[in-house]
Amino acid sequence: MAVTAVHQFAQCITCHAWSPDQSMVAFCPNNNEVHIYKLVEDKWEKVYVLQKHDQVISGIDWSRRSNRIVTASHDRNSYVWNLEGSEWVPTLVILRLNRAALCVQWSPKENKFAVGSGAKTVCICYYEQENNWWVSKLIRKRHDSSVTSVSWHPDNILLATTSTDGKCRVFSTFIKGVDAKDSKKGTSSDSKFGEMIVQLDLSSSWTFGVKWSPSGNTLAYVGHNSMIYFVDDVGPSPLAQNVVLRDLPLRDVLFVSERKVIGVGFDCNPMVFAADERGIWSFVRSLGEQKALSSGSRYGSQFSEAFGKFYGQSKHGVSNDAVEASRTRGIAHENCINCIMPLGDRGTLIRRFSTSGLDGRIVVWDLENEQDLLE
Amino acid sequence: MAGAEGGVEADNTNAIITRIEHKSRKIETLLKQYKPVEALKTALEGTYAILVGDERCKTAHWLVVHRAIMAIKDVDGMLSSLDPEYHDILMKYLYRGLATGDRPTCDHFLRIHEKLTEKAGLGCILRYLTDTVNIV
């Protein structure tokens, strides 16, 4: 089985992130704190609690090289946490938002981070040495609704966003004095800060979970209409594909290689998508397939009951089968998965990853045992 | 904008109405030949091009699709020969039918809804719920 470990850390987890050596995991248990657990003699122990935010924390990212944690919260602020001695010292980042911050990610070079917000803006934050201060620069008037997810291109300049206005956009975040003009002249370093490179209008509903492929050639994001979108050659003439899902919509995606994507969401089981040699993306299978097929009732009990009422028939009713099915909605998760993080060395091929969701679990998956999914 | 393009839009609407009338005649012929599945396929074909029209087009087209769906007796047979690409649009029309509150329509459409959900999954319903552009 692909599941290697299941940890019930809390009632509900909004997001999680791993320390650079992956000996520690930080997550928000659906409140204003970040809990950090460490593996001590085969047991996970709570080692730090980061308390500074006033409201629910919606995003955590732990930088790999500089070992800094950035958090974003509904209280409209971000903090950058530095480990000094045995204490995590927070630095407030004034984002200048009038709505909640919804997601956050360090740039690949870790000299900037991006925050998406409910104020229809994206904040690009960078450190100003002379003032000893994180400065937030806003990309305004580009989004028509909340920014649900942000993702950095490997070039450290381009940023992709998804929004509840149904669009996916790519911006340049070039900041003078922070980003050096590339001598090789990539197209991205020519653009000014906040310039929109492309706007993808593929979905008629909310979009979530945007990610770049390891090389930065392909973009993947999901729609709340149970669709996943793949975009090649992001630029003036992008090549877009969509894959229609049979089941409930996804919330987040992860590229495990250039041609393979794991999607997680309301279906509770991670789904695998792959591109064939012609570059056509398709659904391969769900990582929890065995269970899903064996259970007689195909929907969890909340669905069965609702459908039973809808159709006015007893066979969908509260039979034991339906209750059983509800307990095993996913093979490892029992509720919506809203966060997926890569594990292992940073490379183009990811074998292991972790997921967290509304059921308060963090699950570690390994594709090594899934022979058909290895290239 | 409305003044200048009003004429063009009216032309467009008339063209769509003509197409729907043509479709309707074709469906009647197919139904007479006892080919209800073919008739339904004809009804659902090219729906997205018709949905760009105004309310009058949508209603006219709905009546045609309704006629074709009501003629379906063998639901399983129909679903097994219907291309998956038509599942989403069929689901949208099923909901439109259920919204009418008309007893015979609802009885029939609910039966198809159950079978279609089994075949096409919950994603199909989600796409009906979230689509704000192609409203049937």
Coordinates of C-alpha atoms in Angstrom, one line a residue:
Chain A
M1 CA 0.0 0.0 0.0
A2 CA 1.1 3.5 -0.7
V3 CA 0.4 4.7 2.8
T4 CA 3.5 4.4 5.0
A5 CA 2.3 6.4 8.1
V6 CA -0.8 8.0 9.5
H7 CA -0.6 10.5 12.3
Q8 CA -3.7 11.8 14.0
F9 CA -2.3 15.1 15.3
A10 CA -5.4 17.2 15.8
Q11 CA -9.2 17.5 15.1
C12 CA -8.5 19.4 11.9
I13 CA -5.4 20.7 10.1
T14 CA -5.5 23.7 7.9
C15 CA -2.0 23.3 6.5
H16 CA 1.4 21.7 7.2
A17 CA 5.0 22.0 6.3
W18 CA 8.2 20.0 7.0
S19 CA 11.6 21.1 8.4
P20 CA 14.5 21.0 5.9
D21 CA 15.7 17.6 7.2
Q22 CA 12.1 16.4 7.6
S23 CA 12.6 15.5 11.2
M24 CA 10.0 18.0 12.3
V25 CA 6.5 18.9 11.0
A26 CA 4.7 22.2 11.5
F27 CA 1.0 22.4 11.2
C28 CA -1.9 24.6 12.2
P29 CA -4.6 22.7 14.2
N30 CA -7.4 25.0 12.9
N31 CA -6.6 27.8 15.4
N32 CA -4.2 30.7 15.8
E33 CA -1.2 28.5 16.7
V34 CA 1.4 26.5 14.8
H35 CA 2.4 23.2 16.5
I36 CA 5.8 21.7 15.7
Y37 CA 6.2 18.0 16.3
K38 CA 9.5 16.1 16.3
L39 CA 10.2 12.4 15.9
V40 CA 11.8 11.3 19.1
E41 CA 12.5 7.6 19.5
D42 CA 9.7 6.6 17.1
K43 CA 7.2 8.9 18.8
W44 CA 6.0 12.3 17.6
E45 CA 6.4 14.8 20.4
K46 CA 5.2 18.4 20.5
V47 CA 8.4 20.5 20.7
Y48 CA 7.3 24.1 19.9
V49 CA 4.1 26.1 19.8
L50 CA 4.3 29.3 17.8
Q51 CA 1.8 31.8 19.2
K52 CA 1.5 35.2 17.8
H53 CA -1.4 35.3 15.3
D54 CA -4.8 36.3 16.4
Q55 CA -6.8 34.2 14.0
V56 CA -6.7 30.9 12.1
I57 CA -3.5 30.3 10.2
S58 CA -4.2 29.6 6.6
G59 CA -0.6 29.0 5.3
I60 CA 2.8 27.7 6.5
D61 CA 6.0 27.4 4.5
W62 CA 9.3 26.2 5.9
S63 CA 12.3 27.3 3.8
R64 CA 14.8 24.6 3.0
R65 CA 18.1 26.4 3.1
S66 CA 17.5 29.3 5.5
N67 CA 15.4 27.2 8.0
R68 CA 12.8 30.0 8.4
I69 CA 9.1 29.5 8.8
V70 CA 6.6 31.9 7.2
T71 CA 3.0 31.9 8.3
A72 CA -0.1 33.7 6.9
S73 CA -3.3 34.1 8.8
H74 CA -6.9 35.3 8.6
D75 CA -5.7 38.2 10.9
R76 CA -4.3 39.8 7.7
N77 CA -0.6 39.5 8.9
S78 CA 2.3 37.3 8.2
Y79 CA 5.2 36.4 10.5
V80 CA 8.7 35.2 9.6
W81 CA 10.0 32.9 12.4
N82 CA 13.7 32.5 13.0
L83 CA 15.1 29.8 15.3
E84 CA 17.4 31.6 17.7
G85 CA 18.9 29.2 20.2
S86 CA 15.9 27.1 21.3
E87 CA 13.3 29.7 20.5
W88 CA 11.4 30.6 17.4
V89 CA 11.5 34.4 17.2
P90 CA 8.8 36.0 15.1
T91 CA 9.2 39.1 12.9
L92 CA 5.9 40.8 11.9
V93 CA 5.4 41.4 8.2
I94 CA 2.9 44.1 7.6
L95 CA 1.1 43.0 4.5
R96 CA -1.2 46.0 4.2
L97 CA -4.2 43.9 3.6
N98 CA -7.8 44.6 4.6
R99 CA -8.9 40.9 4.2
A100 CA -7.6 37.6 5.3
A101 CA -4.3 36.2 4.0
L102 CA -5.1 32.8 2.5
C103 CA -1.8 31.1 1.3
V104 CA 1.9 31.7 1.4
Q105 CA 5.0 30.3 -0.3
W106 CA 8.8 31.0 -0.2
S107 CA 10.4 31.7 -3.5
P108 CA 13.0 29.1 -4.7
K109 CA 15.9 31.4 -3.7
E110 CA 14.1 32.1 -0.4
N111 CA 14.8 35.9 -0.7
K112 CA 11.1 36.6 -1.3
F113 CA 7.7 35.1 -0.3
A114 CA 4.3 35.5 -1.8
V115 CA 1.0 35.8 0.1
G116 CA -2.4 35.4 -1.6
S117 CA -5.3 37.1 0.1
G118 CA -9.0 37.6 0.2
A119 CA -8.4 41.3 -0.7
K120 CA -8.0 40.3 -4.4
T121 CA -4.3 41.0 -4.1
V122 CA -1.0 39.2 -3.9
C123 CA 1.8 40.4 -1.6
I124 CA 5.4 39.9 -2.6
C125 CA 7.5 40.3 0.5
Y126 CA 11.3 40.8 0.6
Y127 CA 13.8 41.7 3.2
E128 CA 15.3 45.1 3.4
Q129 CA 18.7 44.9 5.0
E130 CA 19.1 48.6 5.9
N131 CA 15.7 48.8 7.8
N132 CA 15.9 45.2 9.1
W133 CA 12.4 44.8 7.9
W134 CA 10.3 42.6 5.6
V135 CA 8.6 44.9 3.0
S136 CA 5.4 43.9 1.3
K137 CA 4.8 45.0 -2.3
L138 CA 1.3 44.5 -3.7
I139 CA 0.0 43.3 -7.0
R140 CA -3.3 45.1 -7.1
K141 CA -6.3 45.3 -9.4
R142 CA -5.5 42.1 -11.3
H143 CA -7.7 39.6 -9.5
D144 CA -11.5 39.9 -9.4
S145 CA -11.8 37.7 -6.3
S146 CA -9.8 36.0 -3.5
V147 CA -6.4 34.5 -4.4
T148 CA -6.6 30.9 -3.2
S149 CA -3.2 29.6 -4.1
V150 CA 0.3 30.9 -5.2
S151 CA 3.2 29.0 -6.8
W152 CA 6.7 30.1 -7.7
H153 CA 8.3 29.3 -11.0
P154 CA 11.8 27.8 -10.5
D155 CA 13.3 31.0 -12.0
N156 CA 12.4 32.9 -8.8
I157 CA 10.6 35.6 -10.8
L158 CA 7.3 34.2 -12.2
L159 CA 4.4 33.6 -9.9
A160 CA 1.3 31.7 -10.7
T161 CA -2.0 32.4 -8.9
T162 CA -5.5 30.8 -8.8
S163 CA -8.5 32.7 -7.7
T164 CA -12.2 32.3 -6.9
D165 CA -12.9 34.4 -10.0
G166 CA -12.1 31.2 -11.9
K167 CA -8.9 32.3 -13.5
C168 CA -5.3 31.3 -13.3
R169 CA -2.7 34.0 -13.8
V170 CA 1.0 34.3 -14.1
F171 CA 2.8 37.5 -13.0
S172 CA 6.3 38.8 -13.0
T173 CA 7.6 39.7 -9.5
F174 CA 10.9 41.3 -10.5
I175 CA 12.0 43.6 -7.8
K176 CA 15.0 45.9 -8.4
G177 CA 17.8 45.4 -5.9
V178 CA 16.5 42.0 -4.9
D179 CA 16.5 40.1 -8.2
A180 CA 19.6 40.5 -10.3
K181 CA 19.0 41.0 -14.0
D182 CA 19.7 37.7 -15.6
S183 CA 22.7 37.9 -18.0
K184 CA 21.3 35.1 -20.1
K185 CA 18.1 37.1 -20.6
G186 CA 15.2 34.9 -19.7
T187 CA 12.0 36.4 -20.9
S188 CA 10.8 36.7 -17.4
S189 CA 13.5 39.1 -16.2
D190 CA 12.5 41.7 -18.8
S191 CA 9.1 42.2 -17.2
K192 CA 8.3 44.9 -14.6
F193 CA 7.0 44.0 -11.2
G194 CA 3.3 43.1 -11.3
E195 CA 3.1 42.7 -15.0
M196 CA 0.7 39.9 -16.0
I197 CA 2.3 37.4 -18.4
V198 CA -0.8 35.4 -19.1
Q199 CA -4.4 34.9 -17.9
L200 CA -5.9 31.5 -18.3
D201 CA -9.7 31.5 -18.4
L202 CA -10.5 27.8 -18.5
S203 CA -12.7 27.3 -15.6
S204 CA -16.2 28.8 -14.9
S205 CA -15.9 28.1 -11.2
W206 CA -13.4 28.6 -8.3
T207 CA -9.8 27.5 -9.0
F208 CA -7.4 26.2 -6.4
G209 CA -4.0 24.5 -6.0
V210 CA -1.8 25.8 -8.7
K211 CA 1.7 24.3 -9.2
W212 CA 4.6 24.4 -11.7
S213 CA 6.3 21.3 -12.9
P214 CA 9.9 20.9 -11.7
S215 CA 11.3 22.5 -14.9
G216 CA 8.7 25.2 -14.9
N217 CA 7.4 24.2 -18.4
T218 CA 4.0 23.0 -17.3
L219 CA 1.4 24.4 -15.0
A220 CA -1.4 22.4 -13.3
Y221 CA -4.4 23.7 -11.3
V222 CA -7.8 22.5 -10.3
G223 CA -11.4 23.8 -10.6
H224 CA -14.2 23.4 -8.2
N225 CA -16.2 21.9 -11.1
S226 CA -14.3 18.6 -10.7
M227 CA -11.8 19.4 -13.4
I228 CA -8.0 19.6 -13.5
Y229 CA -6.2 21.8 -16.0
F230 CA -2.7 21.3 -17.5
V231 CA -1.1 24.1 -19.3
D232 CA 2.1 23.7 -21.4
D233 CA 4.2 26.5 -22.9
V234 CA 3.0 29.1 -20.5
G235 CA 3.4 32.4 -22.3
P236 CA 1.8 34.2 -25.3
S237 CA 0.4 31.0 -26.8
P238 CA -0.3 28.5 -24.0
L239 CA -1.4 24.9 -24.7
A240 CA -4.2 24.0 -22.4
Q241 CA -5.8 20.7 -21.6
N242 CA -8.4 19.7 -19.1
V243 CA -9.3 16.4 -17.5
V244 CA -12.8 15.8 -16.3
L245 CA -13.1 14.0 -13.0
R246 CA -15.6 11.3 -12.1
D247 CA -15.6 12.2 -8.5
L248 CA -15.6 15.2 -6.1
P249 CA -13.3 18.2 -6.9
L250 CA -9.7 18.5 -5.9
R251 CA -8.1 21.2 -3.7
D252 CA -4.3 20.9 -4.2
V253 CA -1.9 19.2 -6.6
L254 CA 1.8 18.2 -6.6
F255 CA 4.1 17.4 -9.5
V256 CA 6.0 14.2 -8.6
S257 CA 7.8 14.4 -11.9
E258 CA 7.6 16.4 -15.1
R259 CA 4.9 14.2 -16.4
K260 CA 3.1 13.0 -13.3
V261 CA 0.8 14.8 -10.9
I262 CA -0.9 13.8 -7.7
G263 CA -4.2 15.6 -6.9
V264 CA -5.9 15.7 -3.5
G265 CA -9.2 17.0 -2.4
F266 CA -12.8 16.2 -1.4
D267 CA -12.6 12.6 -2.6
C268 CA -10.3 11.8 0.3
N269 CA -8.0 9.6 -1.8
P270 CA -5.1 11.1 -3.7
M271 CA -5.5 10.7 -7.5
V272 CA -2.7 10.2 -10.0
F273 CA -2.6 11.9 -13.4
A274 CA 0.0 11.3 -16.0
A275 CA 0.9 12.6 -19.5
D276 CA 1.7 10.0 -22.2
E277 CA 4.5 10.4 -24.8
R278 CA 2.3 12.7 -26.9
G279 CA 1.8 14.9 -23.9
I280 CA -1.8 14.1 -23.4
W281 CA -2.8 14.2 -19.7
S282 CA -5.2 11.6 -18.3
F283 CA -6.4 10.2 -15.0
V284 CA -4.4 7.0 -14.1
R285 CA -6.0 5.9 -10.9
S286 CA -6.8 6.8 -7.3
L287 CA -4.3 5.7 -4.7
G288 CA -7.1 4.2 -2.7
E289 CA -8.7 2.2 -5.4
Q290 CA -8.9 -1.2 -3.8
K291 CA -11.2 -0.1 -1.0
A292 CA -13.3 2.1 -3.2
L293 CA -14.2 -0.9 -5.5
S294 CA -14.8 -3.4 -2.7
S295 CA -17.4 -1.3 -0.9
G296 CA -20.9 -2.0 -2.2
S297 CA -22.2 1.5 -1.7
R298 CA -20.2 3.9 -3.7
Y299 CA -20.9 7.0 -1.7
G300 CA -20.2 7.8 1.9
S301 CA -23.2 7.7 4.3
Q302 CA -23.9 11.4 4.1
F303 CA -24.3 11.0 0.4
S304 CA -26.2 7.8 0.6
E305 CA -28.8 9.2 3.0
A306 CA -29.2 12.3 0.9
F307 CA -29.5 10.3 -2.3
G308 CA -31.9 7.9 -0.5
K309 CA -34.2 10.8 0.4
F310 CA -33.8 12.2 -3.1
Y311 CA -34.8 9.0 -4.9
G312 CA -37.2 8.0 -2.2
Q313 CA -35.9 4.4 -2.1
S314 CA -34.8 2.3 0.8
K315 CA -31.8 0.7 -0.8
H316 CA -29.7 3.8 -0.4
G317 CA -30.9 4.3 3.2
V318 CA -29.1 3.8 6.4
S319 CA -28.1 0.2 5.9
N320 CA -24.9 -1.1 7.5
D321 CA -23.2 -1.0 4.2
A322 CA -23.6 2.8 4.0
V323 CA -22.2 3.3 7.6
E324 CA -19.3 1.1 6.7
A325 CA -18.6 3.1 3.6
S326 CA -18.7 6.3 5.6
R327 CA -16.0 5.1 7.9
T328 CA -13.7 4.2 4.9
R329 CA -14.3 7.3 2.7
G330 CA -10.6 7.2 1.9
I331 CA -8.0 4.6 2.7
A332 CA -6.1 7.0 5.0
H333 CA -8.2 10.2 5.2
E334 CA -11.7 10.5 6.3
N335 CA -12.3 14.0 5.2
C336 CA -11.3 16.5 2.6
I337 CA -7.5 16.7 2.0
N338 CA -6.5 20.3 1.5
C339 CA -2.7 20.2 1.6
I340 CA 0.0 18.1 -0.2
M341 CA 3.7 18.5 0.4
P342 CA 6.7 16.8 -1.2
L343 CA 9.2 14.7 0.9
G344 CA 12.7 13.6 0.3
D345 CA 15.5 15.4 -1.4
R346 CA 14.7 18.2 -3.7
G347 CA 15.0 16.8 -7.2
T348 CA 12.9 16.3 -10.2
L349 CA 11.6 13.0 -9.0
I350 CA 9.5 12.8 -5.9
R351 CA 8.7 9.4 -4.5
R352 CA 7.3 10.4 -1.1
F353 CA 4.8 13.1 -0.1
S354 CA 2.5 13.9 2.8
T355 CA -1.1 15.1 2.9
S356 CA -3.1 16.7 5.6
G357 CA -6.8 17.5 5.8
L358 CA -9.9 18.4 7.7
D359 CA -9.8 15.1 9.6
G360 CA -6.7 16.3 11.5
R361 CA -4.4 13.7 10.1
I362 CA -1.0 13.9 8.4
V363 CA -0.5 10.9 6.1
V364 CA 2.9 10.0 4.5
W365 CA 2.7 8.2 1.1
D366 CA 5.3 6.4 -0.8
L367 CA 5.0 5.6 -4.5
E368 CA 7.8 3.0 -4.2
N369 CA 5.3 0.2 -3.5
E370 CA 3.0 1.1 -6.4
Q371 CA 4.8 -0.6 -9.2
D372 CA 2.6 0.6 -12.0
L373 CA 3.1 4.2 -11.1
L374 CA 6.9 4.2 -11.3
E375 CA 8.4 5.2 -14.6
Chain B
M1 CA -23.4 48.9 -28.0
A2 CA -26.9 47.5 -27.9
G3 CA -28.1 49.8 -30.6
A4 CA -25.4 48.9 -33.2
E5 CA -25.2 45.2 -32.5
G6 CA -28.9 44.7 -31.9
G7 CA -29.6 43.8 -35.5
V8 CA -26.7 41.3 -35.6
E9 CA -27.9 39.7 -32.4
A10 CA -31.5 39.4 -33.7
D11 CA -30.1 37.8 -36.8
N12 CA -28.1 35.4 -34.7
T13 CA -31.1 34.5 -32.6
N14 CA -33.2 33.8 -35.7
A15 CA -30.4 31.6 -37.1
I16 CA -30.3 29.7 -33.9
I17 CA -34.1 29.3 -33.8
T18 CA -34.0 28.0 -37.4
R19 CA -31.4 25.5 -36.3
I20 CA -33.6 24.3 -33.4
E21 CA -36.6 23.9 -35.6
H22 CA -34.5 21.9 -38.0
K23 CA -33.3 19.8 -35.1
S24 CA -36.9 19.3 -33.9
R25 CA -38.0 18.0 -37.3
K26 CA -35.1 15.5 -37.4
I27 CA -36.0 14.3 -33.9
E28 CA -39.6 13.7 -34.8
T29 CA -38.5 11.6 -37.8
L30 CA -36.1 9.6 -35.6
L31 CA -38.8 9.0 -33.1
K32 CA -41.2 7.8 -35.7
Q33 CA -38.6 5.3 -36.8
Y34 CA -38.3 4.1 -33.1
K35 CA -34.8 5.5 -32.6
P36 CA -35.2 7.3 -29.3
V37 CA -31.5 7.2 -28.5
E38 CA -30.5 8.6 -31.8
A39 CA -33.1 11.3 -31.2
L40 CA -31.6 12.2 -27.9
K41 CA -28.1 12.4 -29.3
T42 CA -29.4 14.7 -32.0
A43 CA -31.1 16.8 -29.3
L44 CA -28.0 17.2 -27.2
E45 CA -25.6 17.7 -30.2
G46 CA -24.3 21.2 -30.5
T47 CA -26.0 22.5 -27.4
Y48 CA -23.2 24.8 -26.4
A49 CA -23.5 26.7 -29.7
I50 CA -27.2 27.2 -29.0
L51 CA -26.7 28.4 -25.4
V52 CA -25.0 31.5 -26.6
G53 CA -28.4 32.7 -27.7
D54 CA -31.0 34.5 -25.6
E55 CA -33.7 33.1 -23.3
R56 CA -36.0 32.4 -26.3
C57 CA -33.4 30.1 -27.8
K58 CA -32.8 28.3 -24.6
T59 CA -36.5 27.7 -24.0
A60 CA -37.1 26.5 -27.5
H61 CA -34.1 24.1 -27.2
W62 CA -35.3 22.9 -23.8
L63 CA -38.6 21.9 -25.3
V64 CA -36.8 19.9 -28.0
V65 CA -34.5 18.2 -25.5
H66 CA -37.5 17.5 -23.2
R67 CA -39.4 15.8 -26.0
A68 CA -36.4 13.6 -26.7
I69 CA -35.7 12.6 -23.1
M70 CA -39.4 11.8 -22.5
A71 CA -39.3 9.4 -25.4
I72 CA -36.5 7.3 -23.7
K73 CA -37.9 4.1 -22.4
D74 CA -34.8 2.0 -21.9
V75 CA -32.6 4.2 -19.7
D76 CA -29.8 1.7 -19.3
G77 CA -29.6 1.1 -23.0
M78 CA -29.6 4.8 -23.7
L79 CA -26.8 5.5 -21.2
S80 CA -24.6 2.6 -22.5
S81 CA -24.8 4.0 -26.0
L82 CA -24.5 7.7 -25.1
D83 CA -21.0 9.1 -25.4
P84 CA -19.5 10.3 -22.1
E85 CA -19.0 13.8 -23.6
Y86 CA -22.8 14.2 -23.4
H87 CA -23.1 13.2 -19.8
D88 CA -22.6 16.8 -18.5
I89 CA -25.1 18.4 -20.7
L90 CA -27.7 15.7 -20.1
M91 CA -27.3 16.2 -16.4
K92 CA -27.9 19.9 -16.9
Y93 CA -31.2 19.2 -18.7
L94 CA -32.2 16.7 -16.1
Y95 CA -32.0 19.4 -13.5
R96 CA -33.9 21.8 -15.6
G97 CA -36.6 19.1 -15.9
L98 CA -36.7 18.5 -12.2
A99 CA -37.0 22.2 -11.6
T100 CA -40.3 22.3 -13.6
G101 CA -42.1 20.4 -10.9
D102 CA -44.2 18.6 -13.5
R103 CA -45.1 15.2 -12.1
P104 CA -44.5 12.9 -15.2
T105 CA -41.4 14.8 -16.1
C106 CA -39.9 14.6 -12.6
D107 CA -40.7 10.9 -12.2
H108 CA -39.0 10.1 -15.5
F109 CA -36.0 12.5 -15.1
L110 CA -35.4 11.3 -11.5
R111 CA -35.1 7.8 -12.7
I112 CA -32.5 8.8 -15.4
H113 CA -30.7 11.0 -12.8
E114 CA -30.1 8.0 -10.6
K115 CA -28.7 5.9 -13.4
L116 CA -26.7 8.8 -14.9
T117 CA -25.1 9.6 -11.4
E118 CA -24.2 5.9 -11.1
K119 CA -22.5 6.0 -14.5
A120 CA -21.0 9.5 -14.6
G121 CA -20.2 10.0 -10.9
L122 CA -20.6 13.0 -8.6
G123 CA -18.2 15.1 -10.7
C124 CA -21.0 15.4 -13.3
I125 CA -23.4 16.9 -10.7
L126 CA -20.6 19.2 -9.5
R127 CA -20.1 20.5 -13.0
Y128 CA -23.8 21.3 -13.2
L129 CA -23.8 23.1 -9.9
T130 CA -20.7 25.2 -10.6
D131 CA -21.3 26.1 -14.3
T132 CA -22.4 29.7 -14.4
V133 CA -21.7 30.2 -18.1
N134 CA -23.5 27.5 -20.0
I135 CA -26.9 27.7 -18.2
V136 CA -29.4 25.6 -20.1

